[in-house]
CSV table of C-alpha atoms and ligand atoms in Angstrom, one decimal:
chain,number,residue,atom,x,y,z
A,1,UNK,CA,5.5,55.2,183.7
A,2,UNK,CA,2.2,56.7,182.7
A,3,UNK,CA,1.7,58.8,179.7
A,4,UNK,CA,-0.4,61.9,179.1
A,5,UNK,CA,-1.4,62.4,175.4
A,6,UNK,CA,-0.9,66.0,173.8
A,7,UNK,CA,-2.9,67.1,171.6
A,8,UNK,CA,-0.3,66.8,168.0
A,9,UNK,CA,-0.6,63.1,169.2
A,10,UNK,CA,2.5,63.2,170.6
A,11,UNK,CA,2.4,61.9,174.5
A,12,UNK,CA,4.7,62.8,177.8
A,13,UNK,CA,5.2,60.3,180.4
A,14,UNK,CA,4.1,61.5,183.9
A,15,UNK,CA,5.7,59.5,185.8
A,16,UNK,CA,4.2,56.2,188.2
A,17,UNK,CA,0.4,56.1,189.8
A,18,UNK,CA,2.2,54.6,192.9
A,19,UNK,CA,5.4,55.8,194.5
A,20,UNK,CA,8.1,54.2,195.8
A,21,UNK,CA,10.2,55.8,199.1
A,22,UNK,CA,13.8,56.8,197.6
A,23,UNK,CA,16.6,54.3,199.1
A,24,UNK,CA,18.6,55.8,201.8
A,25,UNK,CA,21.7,56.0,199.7
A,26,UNK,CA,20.0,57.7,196.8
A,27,UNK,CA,19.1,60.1,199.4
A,28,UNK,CA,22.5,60.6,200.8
A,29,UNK,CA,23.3,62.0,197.7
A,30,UNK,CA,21.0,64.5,197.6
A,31,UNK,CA,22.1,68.9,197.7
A,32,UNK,CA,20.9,69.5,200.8
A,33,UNK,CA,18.4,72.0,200.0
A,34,UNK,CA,16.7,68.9,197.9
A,35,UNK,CA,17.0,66.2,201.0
A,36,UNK,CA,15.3,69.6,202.8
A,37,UNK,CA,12.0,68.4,203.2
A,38,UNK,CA,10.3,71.7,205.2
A,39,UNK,CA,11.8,75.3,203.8
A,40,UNK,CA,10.5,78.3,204.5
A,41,UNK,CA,9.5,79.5,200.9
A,42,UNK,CA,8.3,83.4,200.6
A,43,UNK,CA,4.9,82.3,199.7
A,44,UNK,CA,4.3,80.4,202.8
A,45,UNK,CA,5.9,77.2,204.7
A,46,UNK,CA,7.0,74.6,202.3
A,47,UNK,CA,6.3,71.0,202.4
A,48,UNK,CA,7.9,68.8,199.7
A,49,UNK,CA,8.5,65.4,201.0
A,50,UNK,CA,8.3,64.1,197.2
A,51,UNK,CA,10.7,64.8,194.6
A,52,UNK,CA,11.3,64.3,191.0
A,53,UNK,CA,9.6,65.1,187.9
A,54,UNK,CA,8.8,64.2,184.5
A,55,UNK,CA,7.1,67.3,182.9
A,56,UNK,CA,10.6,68.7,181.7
A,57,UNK,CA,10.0,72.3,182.2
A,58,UNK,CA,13.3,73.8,180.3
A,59,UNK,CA,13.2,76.8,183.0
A,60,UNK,CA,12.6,74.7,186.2
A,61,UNK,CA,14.4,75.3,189.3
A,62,UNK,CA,15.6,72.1,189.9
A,63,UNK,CA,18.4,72.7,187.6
A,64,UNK,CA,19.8,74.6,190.3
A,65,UNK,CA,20.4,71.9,192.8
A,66,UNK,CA,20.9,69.2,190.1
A,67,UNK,CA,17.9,67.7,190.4
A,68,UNK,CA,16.6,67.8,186.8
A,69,UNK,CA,17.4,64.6,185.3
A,70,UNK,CA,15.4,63.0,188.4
A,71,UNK,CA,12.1,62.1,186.6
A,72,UNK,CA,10.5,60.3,188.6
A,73,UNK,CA,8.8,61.2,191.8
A,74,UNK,CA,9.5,59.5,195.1
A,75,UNK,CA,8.9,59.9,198.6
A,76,UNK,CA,11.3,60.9,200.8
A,77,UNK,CA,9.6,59.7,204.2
A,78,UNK,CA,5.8,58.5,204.3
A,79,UNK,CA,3.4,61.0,204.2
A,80,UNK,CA,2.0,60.1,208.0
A,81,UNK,CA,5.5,61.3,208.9
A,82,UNK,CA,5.2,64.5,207.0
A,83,UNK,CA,2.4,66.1,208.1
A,84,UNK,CA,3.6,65.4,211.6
A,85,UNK,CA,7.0,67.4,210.5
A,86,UNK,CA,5.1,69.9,208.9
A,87,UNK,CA,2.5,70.6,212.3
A,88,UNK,CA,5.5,70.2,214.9
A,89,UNK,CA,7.8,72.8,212.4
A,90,UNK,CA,9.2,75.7,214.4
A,91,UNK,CA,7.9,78.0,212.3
A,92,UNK,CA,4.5,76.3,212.0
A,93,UNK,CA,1.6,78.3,213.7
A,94,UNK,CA,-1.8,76.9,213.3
A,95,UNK,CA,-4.7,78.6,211.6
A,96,UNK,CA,-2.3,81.5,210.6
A,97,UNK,CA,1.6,80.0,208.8
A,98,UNK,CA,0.5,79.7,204.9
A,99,UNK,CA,1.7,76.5,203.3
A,100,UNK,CA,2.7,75.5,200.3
A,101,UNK,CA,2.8,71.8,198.9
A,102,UNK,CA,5.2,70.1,196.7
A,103,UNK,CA,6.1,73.3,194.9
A,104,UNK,CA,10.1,72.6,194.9
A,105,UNK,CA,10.8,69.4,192.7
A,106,UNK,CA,7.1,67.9,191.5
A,107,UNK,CA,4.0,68.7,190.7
A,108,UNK,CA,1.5,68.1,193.2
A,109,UNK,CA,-1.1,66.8,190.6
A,110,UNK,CA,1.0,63.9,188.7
A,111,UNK,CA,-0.7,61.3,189.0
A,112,UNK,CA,1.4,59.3,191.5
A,113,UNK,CA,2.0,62.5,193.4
A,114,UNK,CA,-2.1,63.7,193.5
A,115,UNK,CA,-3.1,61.1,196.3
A,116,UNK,CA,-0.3,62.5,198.5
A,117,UNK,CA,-1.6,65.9,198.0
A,118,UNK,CA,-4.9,64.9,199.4
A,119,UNK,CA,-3.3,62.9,202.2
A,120,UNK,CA,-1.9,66.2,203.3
A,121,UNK,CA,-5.2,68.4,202.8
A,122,UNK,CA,-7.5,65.8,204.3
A,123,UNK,CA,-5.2,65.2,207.4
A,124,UNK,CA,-4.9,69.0,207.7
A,125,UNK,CA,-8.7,69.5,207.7
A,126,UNK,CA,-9.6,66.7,209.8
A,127,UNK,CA,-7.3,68.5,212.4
A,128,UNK,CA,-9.3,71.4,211.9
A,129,UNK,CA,-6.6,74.0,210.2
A,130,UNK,CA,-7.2,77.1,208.6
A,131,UNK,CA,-4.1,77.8,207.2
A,132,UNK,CA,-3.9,78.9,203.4
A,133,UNK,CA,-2.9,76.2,201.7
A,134,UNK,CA,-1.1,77.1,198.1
A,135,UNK,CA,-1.1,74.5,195.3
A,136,UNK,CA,0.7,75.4,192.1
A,137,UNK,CA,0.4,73.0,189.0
A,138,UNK,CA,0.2,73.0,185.3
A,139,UNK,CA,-1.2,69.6,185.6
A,140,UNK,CA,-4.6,68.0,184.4
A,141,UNK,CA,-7.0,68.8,187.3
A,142,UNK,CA,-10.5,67.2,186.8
A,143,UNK,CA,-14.0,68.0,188.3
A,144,UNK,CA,-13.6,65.0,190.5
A,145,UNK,CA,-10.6,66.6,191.8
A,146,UNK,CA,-12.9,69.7,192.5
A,147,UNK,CA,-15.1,67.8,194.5
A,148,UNK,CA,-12.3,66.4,196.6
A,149,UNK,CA,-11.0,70.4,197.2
A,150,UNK,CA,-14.5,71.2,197.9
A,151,UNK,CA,-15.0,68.8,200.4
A,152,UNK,CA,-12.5,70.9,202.5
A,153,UNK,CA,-14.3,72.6,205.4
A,154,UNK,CA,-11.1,73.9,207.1
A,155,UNK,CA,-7.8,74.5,205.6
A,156,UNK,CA,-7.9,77.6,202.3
A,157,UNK,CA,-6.6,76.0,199.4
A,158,UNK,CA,-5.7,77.8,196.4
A,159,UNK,CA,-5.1,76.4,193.2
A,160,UNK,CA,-2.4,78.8,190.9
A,161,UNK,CA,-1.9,77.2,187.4
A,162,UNK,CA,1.2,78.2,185.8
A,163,UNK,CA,0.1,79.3,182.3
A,164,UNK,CA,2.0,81.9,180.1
A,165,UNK,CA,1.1,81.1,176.9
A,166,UNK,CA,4.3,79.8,175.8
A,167,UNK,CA,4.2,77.0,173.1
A,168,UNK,CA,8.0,76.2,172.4
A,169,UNK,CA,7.9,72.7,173.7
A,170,UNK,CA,11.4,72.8,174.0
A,171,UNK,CA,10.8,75.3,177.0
A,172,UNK,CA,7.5,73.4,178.3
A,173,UNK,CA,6.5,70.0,176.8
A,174,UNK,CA,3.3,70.2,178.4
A,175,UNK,CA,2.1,73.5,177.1
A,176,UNK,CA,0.8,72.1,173.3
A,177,UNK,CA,-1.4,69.8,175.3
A,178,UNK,CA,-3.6,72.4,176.2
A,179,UNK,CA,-3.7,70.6,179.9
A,180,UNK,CA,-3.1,73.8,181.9
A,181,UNK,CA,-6.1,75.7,180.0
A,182,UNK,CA,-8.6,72.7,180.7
A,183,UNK,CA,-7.6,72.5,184.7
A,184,UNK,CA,-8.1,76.2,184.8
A,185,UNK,CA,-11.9,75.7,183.1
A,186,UNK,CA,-13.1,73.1,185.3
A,187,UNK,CA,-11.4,74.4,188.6
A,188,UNK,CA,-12.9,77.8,187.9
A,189,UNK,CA,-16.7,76.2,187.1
A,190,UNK,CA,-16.2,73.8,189.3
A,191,UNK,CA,-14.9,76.3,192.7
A,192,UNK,CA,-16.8,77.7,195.6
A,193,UNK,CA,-14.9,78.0,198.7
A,194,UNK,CA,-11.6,76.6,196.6
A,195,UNK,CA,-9.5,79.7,195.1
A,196,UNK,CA,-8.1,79.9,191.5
A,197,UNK,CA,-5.8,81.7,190.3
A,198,UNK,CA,-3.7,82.3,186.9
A,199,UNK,CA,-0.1,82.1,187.6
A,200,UNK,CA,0.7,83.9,184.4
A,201,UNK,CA,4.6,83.1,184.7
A,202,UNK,CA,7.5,83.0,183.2
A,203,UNK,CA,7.0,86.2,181.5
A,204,UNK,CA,10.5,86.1,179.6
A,205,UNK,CA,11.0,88.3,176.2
A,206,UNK,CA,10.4,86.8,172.8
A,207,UNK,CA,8.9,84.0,174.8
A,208,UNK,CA,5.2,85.0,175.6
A,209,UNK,CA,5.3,88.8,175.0
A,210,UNK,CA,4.1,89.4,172.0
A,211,UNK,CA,0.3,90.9,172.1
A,212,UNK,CA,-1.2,88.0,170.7
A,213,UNK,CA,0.1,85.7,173.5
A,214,UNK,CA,-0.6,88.1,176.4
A,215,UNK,CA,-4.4,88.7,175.2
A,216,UNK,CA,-4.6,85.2,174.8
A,217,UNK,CA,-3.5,84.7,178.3
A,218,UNK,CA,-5.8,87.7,179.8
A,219,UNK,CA,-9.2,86.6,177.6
A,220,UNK,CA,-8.3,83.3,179.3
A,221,UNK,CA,-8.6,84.8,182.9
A,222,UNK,CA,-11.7,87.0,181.6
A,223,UNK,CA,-13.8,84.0,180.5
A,224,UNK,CA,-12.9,81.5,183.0
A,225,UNK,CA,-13.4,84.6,186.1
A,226,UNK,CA,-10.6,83.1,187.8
A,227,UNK,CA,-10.5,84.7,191.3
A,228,UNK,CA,-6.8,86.6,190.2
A,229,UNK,CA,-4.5,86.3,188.1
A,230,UNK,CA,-0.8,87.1,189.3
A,231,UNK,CA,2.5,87.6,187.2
A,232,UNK,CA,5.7,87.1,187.3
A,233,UNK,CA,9.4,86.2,185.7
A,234,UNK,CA,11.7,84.2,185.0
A,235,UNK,CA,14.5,82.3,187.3
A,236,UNK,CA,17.7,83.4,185.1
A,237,UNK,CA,20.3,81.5,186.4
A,238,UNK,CA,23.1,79.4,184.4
A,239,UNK,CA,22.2,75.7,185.0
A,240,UNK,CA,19.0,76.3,183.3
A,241,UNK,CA,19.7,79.3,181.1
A,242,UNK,CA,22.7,77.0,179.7
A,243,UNK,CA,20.0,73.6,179.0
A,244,UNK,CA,18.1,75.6,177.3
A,245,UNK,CA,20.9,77.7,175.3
A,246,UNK,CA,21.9,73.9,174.6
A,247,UNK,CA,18.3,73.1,173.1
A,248,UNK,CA,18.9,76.1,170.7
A,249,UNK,CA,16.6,78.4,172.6
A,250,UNK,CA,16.9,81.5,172.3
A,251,UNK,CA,18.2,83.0,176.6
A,252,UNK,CA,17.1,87.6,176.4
A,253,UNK,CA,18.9,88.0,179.3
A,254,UNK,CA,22.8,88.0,179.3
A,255,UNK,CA,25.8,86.1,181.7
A,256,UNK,CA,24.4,88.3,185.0
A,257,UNK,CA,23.1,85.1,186.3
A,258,UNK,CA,20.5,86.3,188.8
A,259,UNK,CA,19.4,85.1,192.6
A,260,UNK,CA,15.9,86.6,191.8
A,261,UNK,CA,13.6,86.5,189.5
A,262,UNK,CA,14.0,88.7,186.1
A,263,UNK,CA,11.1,91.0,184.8
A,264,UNK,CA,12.7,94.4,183.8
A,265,UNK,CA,10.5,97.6,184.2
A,266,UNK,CA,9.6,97.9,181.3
A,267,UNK,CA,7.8,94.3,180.9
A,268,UNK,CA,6.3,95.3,183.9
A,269,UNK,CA,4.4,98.3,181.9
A,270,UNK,CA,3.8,96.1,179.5
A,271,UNK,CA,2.2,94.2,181.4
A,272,UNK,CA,-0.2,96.5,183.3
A,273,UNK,CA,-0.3,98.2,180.1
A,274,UNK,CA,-1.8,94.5,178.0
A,275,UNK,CA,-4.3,94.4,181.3
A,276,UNK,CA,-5.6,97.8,181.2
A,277,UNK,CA,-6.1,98.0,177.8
A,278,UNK,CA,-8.1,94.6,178.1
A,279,UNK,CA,-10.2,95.4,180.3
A,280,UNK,CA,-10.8,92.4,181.8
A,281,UNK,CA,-12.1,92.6,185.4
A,282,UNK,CA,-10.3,89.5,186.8
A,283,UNK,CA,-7.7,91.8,189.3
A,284,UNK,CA,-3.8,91.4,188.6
A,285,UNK,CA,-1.4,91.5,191.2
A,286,UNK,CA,2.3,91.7,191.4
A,287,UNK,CA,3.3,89.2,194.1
A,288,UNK,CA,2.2,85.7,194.5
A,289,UNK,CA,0.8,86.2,198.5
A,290,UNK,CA,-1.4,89.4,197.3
A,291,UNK,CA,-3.2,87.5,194.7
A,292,UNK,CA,-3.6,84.3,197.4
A,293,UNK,CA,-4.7,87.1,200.0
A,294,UNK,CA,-7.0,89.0,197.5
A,295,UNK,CA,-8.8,86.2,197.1
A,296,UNK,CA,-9.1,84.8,200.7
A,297,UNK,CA,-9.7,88.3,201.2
A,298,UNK,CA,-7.8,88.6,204.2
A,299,UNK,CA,-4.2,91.1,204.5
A,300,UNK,CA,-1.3,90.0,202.6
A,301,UNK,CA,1.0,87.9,204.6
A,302,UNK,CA,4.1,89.2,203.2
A,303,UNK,CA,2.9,92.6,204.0
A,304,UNK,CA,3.6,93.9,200.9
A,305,UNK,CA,1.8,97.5,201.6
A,306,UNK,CA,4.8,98.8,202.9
A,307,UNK,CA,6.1,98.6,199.4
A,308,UNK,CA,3.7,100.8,198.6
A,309,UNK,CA,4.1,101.0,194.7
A,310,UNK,CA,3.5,97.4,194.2
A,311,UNK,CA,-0.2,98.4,195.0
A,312,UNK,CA,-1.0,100.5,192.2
A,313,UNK,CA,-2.7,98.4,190.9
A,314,UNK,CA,-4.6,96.4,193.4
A,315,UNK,CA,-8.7,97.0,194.2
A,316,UNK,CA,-9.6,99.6,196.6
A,317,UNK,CA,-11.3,97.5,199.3
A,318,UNK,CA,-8.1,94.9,199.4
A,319,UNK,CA,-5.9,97.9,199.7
A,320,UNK,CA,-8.2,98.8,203.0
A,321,UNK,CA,-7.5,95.4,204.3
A,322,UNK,CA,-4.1,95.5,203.7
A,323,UNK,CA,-3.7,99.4,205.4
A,324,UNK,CA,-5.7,98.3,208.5
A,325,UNK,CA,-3.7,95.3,209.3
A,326,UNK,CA,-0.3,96.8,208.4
A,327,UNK,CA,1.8,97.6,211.5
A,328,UNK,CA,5.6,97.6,211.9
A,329,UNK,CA,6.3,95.7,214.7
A,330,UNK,CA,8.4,97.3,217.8
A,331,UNK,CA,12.1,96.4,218.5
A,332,UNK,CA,10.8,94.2,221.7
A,333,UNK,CA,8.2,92.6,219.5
A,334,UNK,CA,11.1,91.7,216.4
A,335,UNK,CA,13.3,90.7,219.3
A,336,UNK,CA,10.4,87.7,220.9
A,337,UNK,CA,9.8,86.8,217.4
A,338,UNK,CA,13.4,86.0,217.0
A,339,UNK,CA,13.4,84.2,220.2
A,340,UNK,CA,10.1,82.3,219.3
A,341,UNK,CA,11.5,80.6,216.6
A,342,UNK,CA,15.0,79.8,218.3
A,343,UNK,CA,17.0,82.3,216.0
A,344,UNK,CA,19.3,84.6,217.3
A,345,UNK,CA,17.9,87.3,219.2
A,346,UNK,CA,21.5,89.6,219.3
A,347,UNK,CA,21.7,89.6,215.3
A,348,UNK,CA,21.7,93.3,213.8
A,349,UNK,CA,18.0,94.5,213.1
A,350,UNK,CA,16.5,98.2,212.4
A,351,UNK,CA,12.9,98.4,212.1
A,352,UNK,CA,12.3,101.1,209.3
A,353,UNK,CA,9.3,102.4,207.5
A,354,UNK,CA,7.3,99.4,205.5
A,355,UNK,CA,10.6,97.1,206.5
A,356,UNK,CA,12.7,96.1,208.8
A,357,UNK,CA,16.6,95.8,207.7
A,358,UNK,CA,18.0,92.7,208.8
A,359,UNK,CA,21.4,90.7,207.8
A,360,UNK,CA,23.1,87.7,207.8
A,361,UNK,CA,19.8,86.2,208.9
A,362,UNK,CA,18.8,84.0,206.1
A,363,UNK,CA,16.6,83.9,203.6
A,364,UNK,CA,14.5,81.4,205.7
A,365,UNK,CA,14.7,82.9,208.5
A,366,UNK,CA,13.4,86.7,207.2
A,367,UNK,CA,10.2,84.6,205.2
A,368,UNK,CA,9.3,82.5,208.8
A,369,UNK,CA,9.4,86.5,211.2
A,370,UNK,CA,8.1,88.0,207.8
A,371,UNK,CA,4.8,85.4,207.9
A,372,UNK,CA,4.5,85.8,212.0
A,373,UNK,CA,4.8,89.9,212.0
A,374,UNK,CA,3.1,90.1,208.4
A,375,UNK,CA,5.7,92.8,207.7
A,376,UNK,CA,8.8,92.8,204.7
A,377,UNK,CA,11.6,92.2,206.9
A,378,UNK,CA,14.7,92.9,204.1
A,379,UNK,CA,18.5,91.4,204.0
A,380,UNK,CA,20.5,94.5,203.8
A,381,UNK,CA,22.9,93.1,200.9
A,382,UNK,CA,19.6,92.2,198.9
A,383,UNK,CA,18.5,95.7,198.2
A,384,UNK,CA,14.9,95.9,197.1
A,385,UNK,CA,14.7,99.3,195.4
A,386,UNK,CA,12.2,101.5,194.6
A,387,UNK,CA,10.3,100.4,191.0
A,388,UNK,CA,12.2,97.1,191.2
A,389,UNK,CA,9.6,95.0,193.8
A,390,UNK,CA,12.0,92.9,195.1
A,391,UNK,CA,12.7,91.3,192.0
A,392,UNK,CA,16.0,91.4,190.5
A,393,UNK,CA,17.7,94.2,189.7
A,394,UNK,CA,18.7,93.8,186.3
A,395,UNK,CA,16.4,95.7,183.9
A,396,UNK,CA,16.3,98.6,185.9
A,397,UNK,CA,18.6,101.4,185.9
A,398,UNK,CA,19.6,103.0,189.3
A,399,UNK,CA,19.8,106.6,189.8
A,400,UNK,CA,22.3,108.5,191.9
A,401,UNK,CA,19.5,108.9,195.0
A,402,UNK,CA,18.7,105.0,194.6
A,403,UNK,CA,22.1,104.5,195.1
A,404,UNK,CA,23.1,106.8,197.6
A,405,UNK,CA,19.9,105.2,199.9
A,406,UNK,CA,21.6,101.7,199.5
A,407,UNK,CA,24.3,103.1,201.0
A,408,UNK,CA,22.9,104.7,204.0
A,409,UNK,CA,20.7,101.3,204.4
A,410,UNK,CA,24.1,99.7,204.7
A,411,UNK,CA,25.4,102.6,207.3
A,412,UNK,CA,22.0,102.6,209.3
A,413,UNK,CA,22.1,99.4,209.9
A,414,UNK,CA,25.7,98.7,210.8
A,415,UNK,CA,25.5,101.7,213.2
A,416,UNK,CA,22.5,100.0,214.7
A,417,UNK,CA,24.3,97.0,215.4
A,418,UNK,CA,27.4,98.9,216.8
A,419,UNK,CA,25.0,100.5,219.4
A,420,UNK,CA,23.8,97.1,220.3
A,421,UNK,CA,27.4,95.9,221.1
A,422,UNK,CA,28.0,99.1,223.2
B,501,SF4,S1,-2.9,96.2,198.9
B,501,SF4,FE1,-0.8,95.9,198.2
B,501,SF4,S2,0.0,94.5,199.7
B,501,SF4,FE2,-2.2,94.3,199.9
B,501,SF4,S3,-2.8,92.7,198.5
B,501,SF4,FE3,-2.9,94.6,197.4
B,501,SF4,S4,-0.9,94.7,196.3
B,501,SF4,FE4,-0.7,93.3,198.0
C-alpha cells in the first residue's frame, strides 16, 4: 500500500500501484448494486469495473451498500472486457450517451486505479468517440497527467474535483493535504480542450458554511478560472450519518434519512448569495450536467431548462443553447424510446410541460430515456417541487398549492394510465 504525505506530516495510504482482479467468491458477496459494473447514473452512463477505496471520506456513498471498509481497489473484470461492456450497453449511444468513470466506489486517480482510467479514455479515443466523458476526483492530478488528457483528440473529458473547503479530517482525511487545491492549479494551467470544474460539494451546515470557508472556496475558482464551478449537498442517509455521529461529528440534519441529496433553500441563497457578492466571473451552476454542458458548451443532457428556476442563474448565451435544443418529446417518440432500450413500452407515461411523469420505471431507466430525449422524465412518487430542484425535500416547506399539484400529478397520471388500459 502506497502512502500520500499530508501536509501536518501525517500520511494516508492510497492503496496499491498494481491491481489485483477480486476472487470470484469475494465477488459473490458483493450488494448487487456494487457487483453492478454499468449503472445508469444521472450524470451520464456509469462505468466502475474497480472498486474499493482508501481515502476514507466520512460522507461517502459506499456506506450505503456496505462497501466502506473495502480499502483497497480491485478489478472486477479486466479492463479490455470493460470497455467492450461499456460500448455494447443498451443504453450506450456513440458520440452522444455521457459517461462517467469510476465515480461509485474509487477514485479514478489513485494510483493503482489512474492507468485504468487512461485505458478507458485511450481505448475510447482510439475508437473515435465523442462522448462527454466525466471524471470526478479529489486526488493528486499532475501536469503529466494533463498531457495524457490533452492528448485526447476525441472523447470530452471533464475533470470535477470535489473541494468544499472542509478541514475536519475526521469527515475527509485528504482535505489538510491540500491535494485537491494543487490538482485544481495544474489542471486549470495546464487545460485546453480538457474541462475543469470545481465540484464545490458537500455543502453541509457547520461543515463549510461559514464565509470564510465559502470565499475561500470561490477566490479558489476566481484565481485558478476553472471552466465552472457546480454545487451541491450532502447524501444524508444513516449508514454514513451514524459513522460519522460515531466519530463525534457533529450530523445538522435530523433521523429523516433522505434518498436525495440535502441542501435546504436557504443554503441554496446562501450560496448564490456568497457568489454574487464575490464577484467572481467563473459561472456557478446548480446541477452537475449544466456545469459539464456549459463548458462543452453544448445543451444540457438532463434537460434541465424545463425546470426553469434552476436557470436563474446560468449565462445568457448557455441559456440560448439550452432553449433551442429543448423539446418535449411526443407520446410516439417516448413510446420508441422505451422500446429502443428494451423497457416496457405499456408502462404509465404523461408527457407534461418541462417533464414527462413516469412511474414504476426505475431510477435507471428514467436517467438512460432522460440522456436519449435530453428531457427530465420524473417518477411520480419522487416529487420534484418547485424551489426544491430535485433535491430532497427536507429544508423546504410546502405550501397548500405545492401540495395540492402533487396530488393532481398523482391523479394525472393514473388517469392516463387507465385510458391506456381501456
Ligand atoms: S440553461 Fe438551465 S438547463 Fe441549461 S445549462 Fe443553464 S442551468 Fe442548465
Amino acid at each position: 500500500m502506497t502512502e500520500t504525505t499530508l501536509t501536518d506530516g501525517a500520511s494516508i495510504p492510497v492503496g496499491p500501484r498494481t491491481l489485483a482482479v477480486m476472487p470470484a467468491e469475494q465477488q459473490a458477496e458483493l450488494d448487487p448494486y456494487m457487483g453492478q459494473i454499468i449503472t445508469n447514473r444521472k450524470s451520464g452512463l456509469s462505468l466502475n469495473h474497480i472498486i474499493g477505496c482508501p481515502l476514507d471520506c466520512g460522507y461517502c456513498v459506499r456506506h450505503f451498500w456496505g462497501d466502506f471498509d473495502n480499502k483497497t481497489p480491485q478489478l472486477l473484470v479486466t479492463t479490455e472486457e470493460a470497455v467492450e461492456m461499456l460500448a455494447g450497453h443498451e443504453a450506450f449511444a456513440p458520440h452522444t450517451t455521457p459517461i462517467q468513470l469510476f465515480n461509485k466506489a474509487t477514485d479514478p486517480m489513485l494510483p493503482g486505479v489512474k492507468p485504468h482510467t487512461f485505458a478507458v479514455l485511450e481505448e475510447l479515443d482510439r475508437q473515435g468517440l465523442r462522448n462527454l466523458v466525466l471524471i470526478i476526483t479529489r486526488f493528486h492530478v499532475t501536469r503529466a497527467d494533463m498531457e495524457r488528457f490533452e492528448a485526447l483528440a476525441n472523447v470530452r473529458v471533464t475533470l470535477l474535483f470535489t473541494y468544499s473547503g472542509i478541514t475536519d479530517s475526521r469527515v475527509e482525511p485528504i482535505a489538510k493535504s491540500q491535494a485537491t487545491v494543487k490538482s485544481i492549479e495544474t489542471a486549470a494551467a495546464h487545460r485546453r480542450r480538457t474541462k475543469v470544474i470545481l465540484y464545490w460539494r458537500p455543502i453541509t451546515p457547520g461543515w463549510n458554511d461559514d464565509p470564510d470557508t465559502m470565499r475561500n472556496v470561490l477566490d479558489l475558482a476566481d484565481r485558478t478560472r476553472v471552466d465552472a464551478l457546480v454545487f451541491t449537498g450532502y447524501y444524508h442517509k444513516q449508514e454514513n450519518a451514524t459513522y460519522l455521529r460515531d466519530l463525534g461529528v457533529q450530523v445538522p440534519y435530523a433521523t429523516d434519512y433522505q434518498r436525495r441529496k440535502v441542501l435546504p433553500e436557504e443554503l441554496d441563497a446562501k450560496v448564490v448569495r456568497a457568489w454574487r457578492k464575490h464577484g467572481t466571473g467563473v459561472s456557478l451552476f446548480r446541477k452537475t450536467s449544466c456545469g459539464v454542458t456549459y463548458a462543452h458548451q453544448v445543451p444540457d443532457y438532463n434537460g434541465h431548462w424545463g425546470v426553469p428556476e434552476l436557470c436563474d442563474i446560468c449565462p445568457a448565451a448557455q441559456r440560448r443553447i439550452c432553449a433551442d435544443d429543448h423539446r418535449a418529446p411526443s407520446q410516439d417518440e417516448f413510446r420508441a424510446a422505451l422500446d429502443c432500450f428494451g423497457y416496457d413500452t405499456d408502462a404509465p407515461f404523461l408527457v407534461e410541460g418541462g417533464h414527462v411523469l413516469t412511474h414504476a420505471l426505475g431510477e435507471q431507466r428514467r436517467y438512460a430515456l432522460q440522456h436519449r430525449l435530453r428531457f427530465q422524465v420524473w417518477e411520480v412518487d419522487h416529487p420534484h417541487l418547485h424551489r426544491a430542484h430535485g433535491r430532497t425535500l427536507a429544508g423546504y416547506t410546502l405550501s397548500q398549492d405545492e401540495q395540492r399539484q402533487l396530488d393532481q400529478a398523482r391523479e394525472r397520471l393514473a388517469a392516463a394510465a387507465r385510458h391506456e388500459d381501456d
